[in-house]
Structure formats: C-alpha cells, structure tokens
Amino acid sequence: MDDQYDVIIIGAGPAGSVTAWHASLGGAKVLLLEKDRDIGYPVRCAEGVGAAGLQSIVDPDSRWIANKIKGVDLISPHLKTIHILNEDFGFVLNRKIFDNFLAEKAAKAGAEVLTKAYAESLCFGENGRVNGVVFSHFGRRLSLRAKIVVGADGVESRVGRWAGIRTQLKMKDIETCVQYTMSNIDVKPDVCEFHFSRERSPGGYIWIFPKGDGIANVGIGISGEYARYKSPLRYLEKFVQEHFPKGSVLTTAVGGVPVSVTNRQIVKDGFMLVGDAAHQANPISGGGIVPAMVAGKLAGKVAAEAVQAGDVSQSFLEKYEKQWYRAEGRTQKIMYRLKEAVYKLTDDDLNKTADAVLSLPEEKRTMVSVFKKALFNRPTLILEALKVFKTSITEVFDPLS
Amino acid sequence: MIKIKEALCDFCGTCVSVCPVDCIELQEALIKIDQNSCTDCMLCVYVCPIETLEYSHG
Ligand SMILES: Cc1cc2nc3c(=O)[nH]c(=O)nc-3n(C[C@H](O)[C@H](O)[C@H](O)COP(=O)(O)OP(=O)(O)OC[C@H]3O[C@@H](n4cnc5c(N)ncnc54)[C@H](O)[C@@H]3O)c2cc1C
Ligand code: SF4
Ligand code: SF4
C-alpha cells in the first residue's frame, strides 16, 4: 500500500468494483476499500438481473449464474397469474461469487483491493476539497491521499454525507426488505414470481426467484412509509406460512433499497458517488445491480480521464453525471413516477387490472399491456412507460420482447 | 432514547440510510447510536426490517 493514490473507492459492491475496474483500465492508480471480511458476503439481494443490462457490462459466466429465467409471473391479490414469456429475460445470480468476480476484475486491471478496511472519515485540503480517506484496518488507523474519492458504500451512503452531500432517503423512498432462501418448496424452475398486494406488501411486492434444485429466494420489500405499522419480517412470515408451510429456510437476508430518483448531487471537487450510495437503483423494481455497474463504468472512465487531464474539479467530473442522466437517469425519473402511481393502487384496482390483462389474447400480454391497464386513467404516464420500456437496460428484467 | 437489541442486528444499514442527523455508526458487526445527536425521531425504529430498534424512556 502507498500513501498516495489517484482514486480511492469506498465499498466493494458492484458499483465500487466496476468503478475500480474501469478507472484502472483507464490508467489510474486505484485503491478499493471494503469494510467486511468477504467481498460479496453477506448477500443482501434477490439476485435477479436482466440479460441485456448484465451483458452491457460483463459476459455471463457459469461460475456465478445460478439460473436462467424465461419469464415472469405477475400475481394479483386475488391470486390470478399473468404470465409473461421471454426466453431471454435474465438470470438469477450467485452474488457472493459475482461480487467477488467483479472485485477480481478490478484487481486484475491493476487496482489494489483491501477487505476489513472500514472508512471512518474523509480528509480535506484547501477550500474544503476532499483529498483523502481515513480508515481502520486491524486496529491501525491509516490516512491516505487521493485525487478523487468515490463513495460506493451502498444504501448507507455516509461517505457522501462526510463530503457534505445530503443523501438521506425519505421514508417513502426506501424499500425495507427481508428474504429467505428456501428449499423444499414447489416453484416453477425458470420463472420469477412477483406478488402484488397493498394488503400483503404495501408499497412493494413479494418475490420468488428460483435458483435451481428447488431452491428459491423468497422475499418482501415494503415502503418505509408503511413499515411503522408492521415490519416486512412479519409480512414475510405470514406469506411463507400460507404458501410454503413445509419449506426450510437456508439463509435469511435483510436490507434496504433506495427507490428514489438519483441524488440531487453526485459529484463535487475530487469526489463522486455511485450505485445505491447515489440512489441509482430502479425505483419501481428495486433492481440496483445493473444500474450500479452502468454508473460504475461511466464513473471509473471519467475518473481516469480527470486524473490524466490533471483536472479533478466538479465541472470535469460532471461529465459522469451528464452521461448517467443520458444513459439511465432520465428513464429513472419516469420509473419513479410509475412507482408513485402503481403503488397507490388498491387491491381492488390490482385485481381489475389483472382481469383486464387476462382478457387479452396471450401474445398481447406484455409488461406494457399491464401498465396500460393499470394506468388506464393516466394516459400520459402510459406514453412515458412505453418510451422507457423501449430504451432502458436497467430493468430488473427487460420486459419488452 | 433509542435502544438497540444488539443480538438481533444484521448490520444491514437500512436505518443508517434514513437517519436525518447521521448519528448511527455501522461497522461490519458493530452498531452505535450517538445519543447526543439523536433526536428520537423514530425513523430508524420504523424502517428496521427486523425490529431491532425500540424507543425506551430514559
Ligand atoms: C433484499 C434485497 C433484494 C434485492 N434484490 C435485487 C435484485 O434481485 N436485483 C437487483 O438488481 N438488485 C437487487 N437489490 C438491490 C441491490 O442489491 C443493490 O442495488 C446493489 O447491491 C447496489 O450495489 P452497490 O455496489 O451500490 O452497493 P452494495 O452492494 O451495498 O455495496 C456497498 C459496499 O460498501 C461497503 N461499505 C459501506 N460502508 C463502508 C465503509 N465505511 N468503509 C468500507 N466499506 C463500506 C459495504 O460493506 C458494501 O460491501 C436488492 C436489495 C435488497 C436489500
Ligand atoms: S436496520 Fe436494523 S438490522 Fe439493519 S443495521 Fe439498522 S438496526 Fe441493524
Ligand atoms: S431516532 Fe432518528 S435521529 Fe435517532 S438514530 Fe434513529 S433515525 Fe437517527
């Protein structure tokens, strides 16, 4: 380890590792810090990704693909199923191995990676500009200089706050989640299920993502807004009791997902935010793996260019912000409006939507048709939905076949 | 003040993401609330997925 780096990245999730990888490819001297002892563990994720989004960053690899998904089932409160078929929907990952693989990519491109390295604060130079990181590692406290510091610390997003950026999420803009990885349950082997109900998962949904061999991630996310009345844990317990009374729970995962628009500020002089720390996840699905990687790739490249140009000012780093908006940020804003509309629907509205979609011939039942029926009294939103489903790659699943 | 049932905590960071005054410190397996800056707003208590936090008088 040196005491001077071009770029120090805090957090080795998909956002941090992909940033480190692309900054290193661009020739920067990079250090990636992770507070946990293992990169990729504990897993706090349902592990679903859309094929197109994943492939825009890495080639699928059998070491970390647990299962290929060929369709989704959307399930209404009155338990009617809308099946949407698509041979290339996406994958369920094995995230422990996947996250490790991304960090290894960064290391192979030249980045130094360190685990058990907990960032405690930032260093500031002239004009209050960020110029380094203080972190602890096995009882030692180290202070290292960097031209650019990147906050990739996930939903906590404290690093951004240390840099003076407000990153707190509103209660309506966080999904609070619990998931069981279950075995001994009867699920379709290659279909992801999404259960919608205001009663059983207010402001969110229950998912069942199969991992193969009769194992599946069964989880729930509800809006923080409703969590004060009943925690997601209790909703999940009830669902599992009703649907899988004989199932076993192999793993329990807990976590939060930002379902917001991108944070108002994501760059400053010598500082950048990426991934969940920048609130880049898809607000309607909570899918954040692909957005984190898309942003990481853009941020890493721009960081390397800034170092090369000898200009790490906010105005230079805004190039990343602009590229993010062009690639996904604009779409994310529309997704956010869709979220606000869709999660307001009552169970009665949801049932009527399901019945209306099911009255269509099977080949016409697409994700877009679902939104059309659900938002029949919001025609302008439907038009926007049509636009984004054609252009976005950061869907959990890319729904238009 | 906010009490942490430490044996329950999963160190997931959901509470940290909403704390308006950023007074929750979270390491790999350690959680601390700075009671001096905490305003007892309860947001962390409400948002915790597994009911680890509670309000206690005194
Ligand atoms: C229950 C659940 C299910 C989900 N399901 C899906 C899904 O199916 N598909 C999908 O696409 N997305 C899903 N998501 C969202 C997805 O997991 C996140 O969006 C994604 O992990 C974001 O990546 P990231 O790199 O930004 O953050 P993270 O993966 O959270 O990584 C941040 C890293 O920073 C480290 N860190 C934090 N603070 C410090 C510090 N001070 N010093 C050093 N290191 C630090 C953390 O330990 C962590 O490793 C789910 C989330 C949850 C909670
Ligand atoms: S939200 Fe709950 S489980 Fe997660 S870190 Fe906070 S107290 Fe612990
Ligand atoms: S009660 Fe409010 S201020 Fe205190 S720790 Fe919880 S969220 Fe932060």
Coordinates of C-alpha atoms and ligand atoms in Angstrom, one line a residue:
Chain A
M1 CA 0.0 0.0 0.0
D2 CA 1.2 3.5 -0.8
D3 CA 0.1 6.7 0.8
Q4 CA -1.0 8.4 -2.4
Y5 CA -3.5 7.2 -4.9
D6 CA -5.3 8.7 -7.9
V7 CA -8.6 7.2 -6.9
I8 CA -9.7 5.7 -3.6
I9 CA -13.1 3.9 -3.7
I10 CA -15.0 3.1 -0.6
G11 CA -17.2 0.0 -0.8
A12 CA -16.6 -3.1 -2.9
G13 CA -20.2 -3.9 -4.1
P14 CA -20.9 -3.9 -7.9
A15 CA -20.7 -0.1 -8.0
G16 CA -17.3 0.2 -6.3
S17 CA -15.7 -2.8 -8.1
V18 CA -16.8 -1.7 -11.5
T19 CA -15.6 1.8 -10.9
A20 CA -12.3 0.5 -9.7
W21 CA -12.0 -1.8 -12.7
H22 CA -12.7 0.9 -15.3
A23 CA -10.6 3.6 -13.5
S24 CA -7.7 1.1 -13.5
L25 CA -8.2 0.2 -17.2
G26 CA -8.0 4.0 -17.9
G27 CA -4.6 4.0 -16.3
A28 CA -5.4 5.4 -12.8
K29 CA -3.7 4.1 -9.6
V30 CA -6.6 2.8 -7.6
L31 CA -7.4 1.5 -4.1
L32 CA -10.7 -0.2 -3.3
L33 CA -11.7 -0.5 0.4
E34 CA -14.3 -2.8 1.8
K35 CA -15.2 -3.0 5.5
D36 CA -16.5 -6.6 5.5
R37 CA -14.1 -9.5 5.7
D38 CA -15.6 -11.1 2.5
I39 CA -16.4 -9.3 -0.7
G40 CA -20.0 -10.4 -1.7
Y41 CA -21.0 -11.6 1.7
P42 CA -23.4 -11.3 3.4
V43 CA -25.7 -11.3 0.4
R44 CA -28.5 -8.8 0.8
C45 CA -30.2 -9.4 -2.6
A46 CA -32.7 -11.4 -4.6
E47 CA -30.0 -11.8 -7.3
G48 CA -32.2 -11.2 -10.3
V49 CA -30.8 -9.3 -13.3
G50 CA -32.0 -8.6 -16.9
A51 CA -29.9 -10.2 -19.6
A52 CA -29.3 -7.0 -21.7
G53 CA -28.2 -4.9 -18.7
L54 CA -25.8 -7.6 -17.4
Q55 CA -24.3 -8.1 -20.8
S56 CA -23.7 -4.4 -21.3
I57 CA -21.0 -4.8 -18.6
V58 CA -19.8 -8.4 -18.4
D59 CA -20.3 -11.7 -20.3
P60 CA -22.4 -14.2 -18.4
D61 CA -20.3 -16.8 -16.7
S62 CA -21.4 -20.2 -15.4
R63 CA -19.4 -19.7 -12.2
W64 CA -21.9 -17.1 -11.0
I65 CA -25.1 -17.7 -12.9
A66 CA -27.4 -19.8 -10.7
N67 CA -30.3 -20.0 -13.1
K68 CA -31.6 -18.7 -16.4
I69 CA -35.1 -17.1 -16.3
K70 CA -37.5 -17.5 -19.2
G71 CA -40.5 -15.5 -18.0
V72 CA -42.2 -13.8 -15.1
D73 CA -45.5 -14.3 -13.3
L74 CA -47.3 -11.3 -12.0
I75 CA -49.7 -12.3 -9.3
S76 CA -52.7 -10.3 -8.3
P77 CA -54.2 -10.0 -4.8
H78 CA -57.0 -12.5 -5.8
L79 CA -54.2 -14.9 -7.0
K80 CA -54.6 -14.6 -10.7
T81 CA -51.4 -15.0 -12.7
I82 CA -50.3 -13.0 -15.7
H83 CA -47.5 -15.0 -17.3
I84 CA -45.1 -13.0 -19.5
L85 CA -42.9 -15.2 -21.5
N86 CA -39.5 -14.2 -22.7
E87 CA -36.7 -16.7 -23.3
D88 CA -34.1 -14.1 -22.7
F89 CA -35.5 -12.4 -19.6
G90 CA -32.4 -12.7 -17.5
F91 CA -30.7 -14.6 -14.7
V92 CA -30.6 -15.3 -11.1
L93 CA -27.0 -14.8 -9.9
N94 CA -25.0 -16.2 -7.2
R95 CA -24.0 -12.8 -5.9
K96 CA -21.3 -13.9 -3.4
I97 CA -19.3 -15.3 -6.4
F98 CA -20.4 -12.5 -8.7
D99 CA -19.3 -9.6 -6.4
N100 CA -16.0 -11.4 -5.9
F101 CA -15.6 -11.8 -9.6
L102 CA -16.1 -8.1 -10.2
A103 CA -13.5 -7.2 -7.5
E104 CA -11.1 -9.6 -9.1
K105 CA -11.7 -7.9 -12.4
A106 CA -10.6 -4.7 -10.7
A107 CA -7.6 -6.3 -9.2
K108 CA -6.5 -7.9 -12.5
A109 CA -6.8 -4.4 -14.2
G110 CA -4.3 -3.1 -11.5
A111 CA -6.4 -1.9 -8.6
E112 CA -5.4 -2.7 -5.1
V113 CA -8.3 -4.2 -3.1
L114 CA -8.4 -4.4 0.7
T115 CA -11.0 -6.0 2.9
K116 CA -11.6 -5.4 6.7
A117 CA -10.9 -1.8 5.8
Y118 CA -13.5 0.4 7.4
A119 CA -13.6 4.1 6.1
E120 CA -14.2 6.4 9.1
S121 CA -13.9 9.8 7.6
L122 CA -12.5 11.9 4.7
C123 CA -9.6 14.3 4.6
F124 CA -10.0 17.8 3.3
G125 CA -7.4 20.2 1.8
E126 CA -7.6 23.8 0.6
N127 CA -11.1 25.2 0.1
G128 CA -12.5 22.2 1.9
R129 CA -11.8 20.0 -1.1
V130 CA -11.9 16.2 -0.4
N131 CA -8.3 14.9 -0.7
G132 CA -8.1 11.6 1.1
V133 CA -9.6 8.9 3.3
V134 CA -9.1 7.8 6.9
F135 CA -9.8 4.1 7.5
S136 CA -9.1 1.5 10.1
H137 CA -7.6 -1.9 9.4
F138 CA -6.9 -4.4 12.1
G139 CA -6.5 -1.8 14.8
R140 CA -4.4 0.6 12.8
R141 CA -5.7 3.9 11.6
L142 CA -4.4 5.0 8.2
S143 CA -4.8 8.2 6.4
L144 CA -4.2 8.1 2.6
R145 CA -4.3 10.8 0.0
A146 CA -6.3 10.6 -3.2
K147 CA -7.0 12.9 -6.1
I148 CA -10.5 11.5 -6.3
V149 CA -12.5 9.7 -3.6
V150 CA -15.5 7.7 -4.7
G151 CA -18.4 6.9 -2.3
A152 CA -19.7 3.4 -3.3
D153 CA -20.8 2.5 0.2
G154 CA -24.3 1.3 -0.7
V155 CA -27.6 2.3 0.8
E156 CA -26.0 3.7 4.0
S157 CA -24.3 6.5 1.9
R158 CA -22.5 8.0 4.8
V159 CA -19.4 8.8 2.7
G160 CA -21.4 11.3 0.7
R161 CA -22.6 13.0 3.9
W162 CA -19.0 13.3 5.1
A163 CA -18.3 15.1 1.8
G164 CA -21.2 17.5 2.5
I165 CA -23.8 16.0 0.3
R166 CA -27.2 15.2 1.7
T167 CA -28.0 11.6 0.9
Q168 CA -30.7 10.7 3.5
L169 CA -33.7 8.8 1.9
K170 CA -37.3 9.8 2.7
M171 CA -39.3 7.0 4.2
K172 CA -41.4 6.7 1.1
D173 CA -38.2 6.3 -1.0
I174 CA -36.8 3.2 0.7
E175 CA -37.9 -0.3 0.5
T176 CA -37.3 -2.3 3.7
C177 CA -36.7 -5.9 2.9
V178 CA -36.4 -9.4 4.3
Q179 CA -35.7 -12.5 2.3
Y180 CA -35.5 -16.2 3.0
T181 CA -33.5 -18.5 0.7
M182 CA -35.7 -21.6 0.9
S183 CA -35.5 -25.2 -0.1
N184 CA -38.1 -27.9 -0.3
I185 CA -40.6 -25.6 -1.9
D186 CA -42.7 -26.2 -5.1
V187 CA -41.8 -23.4 -7.5
K188 CA -41.6 -23.1 -11.3
P189 CA -37.9 -23.7 -12.1
D190 CA -37.3 -20.8 -14.6
V191 CA -40.0 -18.2 -13.8
C192 CA -39.7 -15.3 -11.4
E193 CA -42.8 -14.5 -9.4
F194 CA -43.9 -11.1 -8.3
H195 CA -46.9 -10.9 -5.9
F196 CA -48.6 -7.5 -5.7
S197 CA -51.0 -6.6 -3.0
R198 CA -51.5 -3.4 -1.0
E199 CA -52.6 -5.6 1.9
R200 CA -49.8 -8.1 1.9
S201 CA -46.9 -5.9 0.8
P202 CA -47.8 -2.2 1.0
G203 CA -45.8 0.0 -1.4
G204 CA -43.8 -3.0 -2.6
Y205 CA -44.1 -6.6 -3.6
I206 CA -43.2 -10.2 -2.6
W207 CA -40.8 -12.0 -4.9
I208 CA -39.9 -15.7 -5.6
F209 CA -36.8 -16.0 -7.7
P210 CA -35.8 -19.6 -8.3
K211 CA -32.1 -20.6 -8.1
G212 CA -32.5 -24.2 -9.3
D213 CA -32.7 -27.5 -7.5
G214 CA -35.9 -26.5 -5.7
I215 CA -34.2 -23.6 -4.0
A216 CA -35.6 -20.0 -4.3
N217 CA -35.2 -16.5 -2.9
V218 CA -38.5 -15.7 -1.3
G219 CA -38.6 -12.1 -0.1
I220 CA -40.5 -9.0 0.5
G221 CA -39.9 -5.3 0.2
I222 CA -42.4 -2.8 1.6
S223 CA -42.2 1.0 1.5
G224 CA -40.6 2.6 4.6
E225 CA -43.8 4.7 4.8
Y226 CA -45.8 1.6 5.9
A227 CA -43.1 -0.2 8.0
R228 CA -44.0 1.6 11.2
Y229 CA -47.3 -0.3 11.4
K230 CA -45.8 -3.7 10.7
S231 CA -42.3 -4.9 9.7
P232 CA -41.6 -6.7 6.5
L233 CA -40.4 -9.6 8.6
R234 CA -44.0 -10.2 9.8
Y235 CA -45.5 -9.9 6.4
L236 CA -43.0 -12.5 5.1
E237 CA -43.6 -14.9 7.9
K238 CA -47.3 -14.9 7.1
F239 CA -46.7 -15.4 3.3
V240 CA -44.4 -18.3 3.9
Q241 CA -46.7 -19.9 6.4
E242 CA -49.5 -19.7 3.9
H243 CA -47.6 -20.7 0.8
F244 CA -44.7 -22.9 1.9
P245 CA -45.5 -24.3 5.3
K246 CA -43.1 -27.2 4.8
G247 CA -40.2 -25.2 3.4
S248 CA -36.9 -24.8 5.1
V249 CA -35.0 -21.5 5.4
L250 CA -31.4 -21.9 4.4
T251 CA -30.4 -18.2 4.5
T252 CA -32.0 -15.0 5.9
A253 CA -31.1 -11.7 4.3
V254 CA -32.1 -8.3 5.5
G255 CA -31.6 -4.9 3.8
G256 CA -32.9 -1.7 2.3
V257 CA -33.1 -0.5 -1.3
P258 CA -33.3 3.1 -2.4
V259 CA -36.4 3.6 -4.7
S260 CA -35.8 7.2 -5.4
V261 CA -34.5 9.3 -8.2
T262 CA -30.8 9.9 -8.4
N263 CA -29.4 12.0 -5.6
R264 CA -29.5 15.7 -6.4
Q265 CA -25.7 15.9 -6.3
I266 CA -23.4 13.1 -7.2
V267 CA -20.1 14.9 -7.9
K268 CA -18.0 17.5 -6.1
D269 CA -14.4 18.6 -6.5
G270 CA -12.4 15.4 -6.1
F271 CA -15.5 13.4 -5.1
M272 CA -18.0 11.1 -6.8
L273 CA -21.0 8.9 -5.7
V274 CA -22.0 5.7 -7.4
G275 CA -24.6 2.9 -7.1
D276 CA -27.0 2.7 -4.1
A277 CA -25.0 5.5 -2.5
A278 CA -26.1 7.7 -5.3
H279 CA -29.7 6.3 -5.3
Q280 CA -29.3 4.9 -8.8
A281 CA -31.5 1.7 -8.4
N282 CA -34.6 1.3 -10.5
P283 CA -37.4 2.8 -8.3
I284 CA -40.2 0.6 -9.5
S285 CA -38.4 -2.8 -9.2
G286 CA -35.7 -2.0 -6.7
G287 CA -33.2 -3.6 -9.1
G288 CA -29.9 -2.0 -8.4
I289 CA -27.2 -4.3 -9.6
V290 CA -27.2 -3.3 -13.3
P291 CA -27.6 0.5 -12.5
A292 CA -24.7 0.3 -10.1
M293 CA -22.5 -1.3 -12.7
V294 CA -23.6 1.1 -15.5
A295 CA -22.8 4.0 -13.3
G296 CA -19.5 2.4 -12.1
K297 CA -18.3 2.0 -15.6
L298 CA -19.1 5.7 -16.5
A299 CA -17.6 7.0 -13.2
G300 CA -14.5 4.9 -13.5
K301 CA -13.8 6.1 -17.0
V302 CA -14.4 9.7 -16.2
A303 CA -12.2 9.5 -13.0
A304 CA -9.3 8.1 -15.1
E305 CA -9.7 10.9 -17.7
A306 CA -9.8 13.5 -14.9
V307 CA -6.6 12.2 -13.4
Q308 CA -5.0 12.1 -16.8
A309 CA -6.1 15.7 -17.6
G310 CA -4.9 16.9 -14.2
D311 CA -8.3 18.3 -13.5
V312 CA -10.5 16.7 -10.8
S313 CA -12.8 19.6 -10.4
Q314 CA -16.5 19.3 -10.0
S315 CA -17.0 20.7 -13.5
F316 CA -14.8 18.0 -15.0
L317 CA -16.5 15.2 -13.0
E318 CA -19.9 16.4 -14.1
K319 CA -19.2 14.6 -17.3
Y320 CA -20.1 11.4 -15.4
E321 CA -23.3 13.0 -14.1
K322 CA -24.3 14.0 -17.6
Q323 CA -23.5 10.6 -19.1
W324 CA -25.5 8.9 -16.3
Y325 CA -28.5 11.1 -17.0
R326 CA -28.4 10.4 -20.7
A327 CA -27.9 6.6 -20.1
E328 CA -30.4 6.0 -17.3
G329 CA -31.1 8.9 -15.1
R330 CA -33.9 10.3 -17.3
T331 CA -35.5 6.9 -17.5
Q332 CA -35.3 6.5 -13.8
K333 CA -37.3 9.7 -13.3
I334 CA -40.2 8.2 -15.4
M335 CA -39.8 4.9 -13.5
Y336 CA -40.2 6.9 -10.3
R337 CA -43.5 8.5 -11.5
L338 CA -44.7 5.0 -12.4
K339 CA -43.8 3.7 -9.0
E340 CA -45.8 6.5 -7.3
A341 CA -48.8 5.7 -9.4
V342 CA -48.7 1.9 -9.3
Y343 CA -48.0 1.5 -5.6
K344 CA -51.1 3.6 -4.9
L345 CA -53.4 1.1 -6.5
T346 CA -55.8 -0.7 -4.1
D347 CA -56.1 -4.4 -4.1
D348 CA -59.4 -3.9 -6.0
D349 CA -57.7 -1.9 -8.7
L350 CA -54.9 -4.5 -8.9
N351 CA -57.5 -7.3 -9.3
K352 CA -59.3 -5.4 -12.1
T353 CA -56.0 -4.7 -13.8
A354 CA -55.2 -8.4 -13.8
D355 CA -58.6 -9.4 -15.1
A356 CA -58.3 -6.8 -17.9
V357 CA -54.9 -8.1 -18.9
L358 CA -56.1 -11.7 -18.8
S359 CA -58.9 -10.8 -21.2
L360 CA -56.3 -10.0 -23.8
P361 CA -55.0 -12.8 -26.1
E362 CA -51.9 -14.4 -24.6
E363 CA -49.5 -13.0 -27.1
K364 CA -50.6 -9.4 -26.2
R365 CA -49.9 -9.8 -22.5
T366 CA -46.7 -7.8 -22.1
M367 CA -45.4 -5.7 -19.3
V368 CA -46.5 -2.6 -21.3
S369 CA -50.1 -4.0 -21.5
V370 CA -50.0 -4.4 -17.8
F371 CA -49.1 -0.8 -17.3
K372 CA -51.6 0.3 -19.9
K373 CA -54.4 -1.4 -18.0
A374 CA -53.2 -0.4 -14.6
L375 CA -52.8 3.3 -15.6
F376 CA -55.8 3.5 -17.9
N377 CA -56.8 6.8 -16.4
R378 CA -53.3 8.2 -16.6
P379 CA -52.7 8.2 -20.4
T380 CA -49.6 10.5 -20.4
L381 CA -47.9 8.2 -18.0
I382 CA -48.7 5.3 -20.3
L383 CA -46.9 7.1 -23.1
E384 CA -43.9 7.6 -20.9
A385 CA -44.0 4.0 -19.8
L386 CA -43.9 3.0 -23.5
K387 CA -40.8 5.1 -24.1
V388 CA -38.8 3.8 -21.1
F389 CA -39.6 0.1 -21.7
K390 CA -38.1 0.5 -25.2
T391 CA -34.9 2.3 -24.0
S392 CA -33.9 1.2 -20.6
I393 CA -31.4 -1.6 -19.9
T394 CA -31.5 -1.2 -16.1
E395 CA -34.8 -3.0 -15.6
V396 CA -34.6 -6.0 -13.2
F397 CA -35.8 -7.7 -16.3
D398 CA -36.1 -6.3 -19.7
P399 CA -39.8 -6.8 -20.2
L400 CA -40.4 -6.0 -23.9
S401 CA -39.7 -9.0 -26.1
Chain B
M1 CA -33.6 7.3 23.7
I2 CA -33.3 4.6 21.1
K3 CA -32.3 1.2 22.4
I4 CA -30.5 -1.4 20.2
K5 CA -31.3 -5.1 20.7
E6 CA -27.8 -5.9 19.7
A7 CA -28.2 -9.6 19.4
L8 CA -30.8 -9.1 16.6
C9 CA -29.0 -6.6 14.4
D10 CA -28.0 -7.8 11.0
F11 CA -25.8 -4.7 10.3
C12 CA -27.7 -4.1 7.0
G13 CA -27.6 -0.3 7.1
T14 CA -31.3 0.4 6.4
C15 CA -31.6 2.5 9.5
V16 CA -28.4 4.5 8.5
S17 CA -29.9 5.4 5.2
V18 CA -32.8 7.4 6.7
C19 CA -31.3 8.9 9.9
P20 CA -31.7 12.7 9.4
V21 CA -28.8 13.6 11.6
D22 CA -26.4 10.7 10.6
C23 CA -25.8 9.6 14.1
I24 CA -25.7 5.9 13.5
E25 CA -22.3 4.3 13.1
L26 CA -22.1 0.9 11.4
Q27 CA -19.1 -1.3 11.1
E28 CA -19.0 -4.9 9.9
A29 CA -20.5 -6.2 13.1
L30 CA -20.9 -3.2 15.4
I31 CA -23.6 -0.6 15.6
K32 CA -23.6 2.5 17.7
I33 CA -26.0 5.4 18.1
D34 CA -24.6 8.8 19.2
Q35 CA -27.2 9.6 21.8
N36 CA -26.1 13.2 22.0
S37 CA -27.1 14.0 18.4
C38 CA -30.0 11.6 18.2
T39 CA -33.3 13.5 18.1
D40 CA -35.5 10.5 18.9
C41 CA -37.3 10.9 15.5
M42 CA -38.0 7.2 15.4
L43 CA -37.4 6.8 11.7
C44 CA -34.7 4.1 12.3
V45 CA -37.1 2.2 14.6
Y46 CA -39.8 2.2 11.9
V47 CA -37.6 1.3 9.0
C48 CA -35.6 -1.6 10.5
P49 CA -36.7 -4.7 8.6
I50 CA -36.4 -7.0 11.7
E51 CA -37.5 -4.8 14.7
T52 CA -34.0 -4.4 16.2
L53 CA -34.6 -0.9 17.5
E54 CA -37.0 0.4 20.0
Y55 CA -37.7 3.6 21.9
S56 CA -37.1 3.4 25.6
H57 CA -37.7 6.1 28.3
G58 CA -34.5 7.3 30.0
Ligands
LIG1 C1 -33.4 -7.8 -0.1 C2 -32.8 -7.2 -1.3 C3 -33.1 -7.7 -2.6 C4 -32.6 -7.1 -3.7 N1 -32.8 -7.8 -4.9 C5 -32.2 -7.3 -6.0 C6 -32.4 -8.0 -7.3 O1 -33.0 -9.1 -7.4 N2 -31.8 -7.4 -8.4 C7 -31.1 -6.3 -8.3 O2 -30.6 -5.8 -9.4 N3 -30.9 -5.6 -7.2 C8 -31.5 -6.1 -6.0 N4 -31.3 -5.4 -4.8 C9 -30.5 -4.2 -4.8 C10 -29.0 -4.4 -5.0 O3 -28.6 -5.4 -4.0 C11 -28.2 -3.1 -4.8 O4 -28.8 -2.1 -5.6 C12 -26.8 -3.3 -5.2 O5 -26.1 -4.2 -4.3 C13 -26.1 -2.0 -5.1 O6 -24.7 -2.1 -5.3 P1 -23.7 -1.1 -4.7 O7 -22.3 -1.5 -5.1 O8 -24.1 0.3 -4.9 O9 -23.9 -1.3 -3.1 P2 -23.6 -2.6 -2.2 O10 -23.7 -3.8 -3.0 O11 -24.5 -2.4 -1.0 O12 -22.1 -2.4 -1.7 C14 -21.7 -1.4 -0.8 C15 -20.4 -1.9 -0.1 O13 -19.8 -0.8 0.7 C16 -19.3 -1.4 1.9 N5 -19.2 -0.2 2.8 C17 -20.2 0.5 3.3 N6 -19.7 1.4 4.2 C18 -18.3 1.3 4.2 C19 -17.3 1.9 4.8 N7 -17.5 2.9 5.7 N8 -16.0 1.5 4.6 C20 -15.7 0.5 3.7 N9 -16.7 -0.2 3.1 C21 -18.0 0.2 3.3 C22 -20.4 -2.4 2.2 O14 -19.9 -3.3 3.2 C23 -20.8 -3.0 0.9 O15 -20.0 -4.1 0.6 C24 -31.8 -6.0 -3.7 C25 -31.6 -5.4 -2.4 C26 -32.1 -6.0 -1.3 C27 -31.8 -5.3 0.1
SF4_2 S1 -31.8 -1.5 10.1 FE1 -32.0 -2.9 11.9 S2 -30.9 -4.7 11.3 FE2 -30.3 -3.2 9.9 S3 -28.4 -2.2 10.8 FE3 -30.2 -1.0 11.5 S4 -30.7 -1.9 13.4 FE4 -29.4 -3.4 12.4
SF4_3 S1 -34.2 8.2 16.2 FE1 -33.8 9.4 14.4 S2 -32.0 10.7 14.9 FE2 -32.1 9.0 16.4 S3 -30.8 7.4 15.5 FE3 -32.9 7.0 14.8 S4 -33.1 8.0 12.9 FE4 -31.3 8.8 13.8

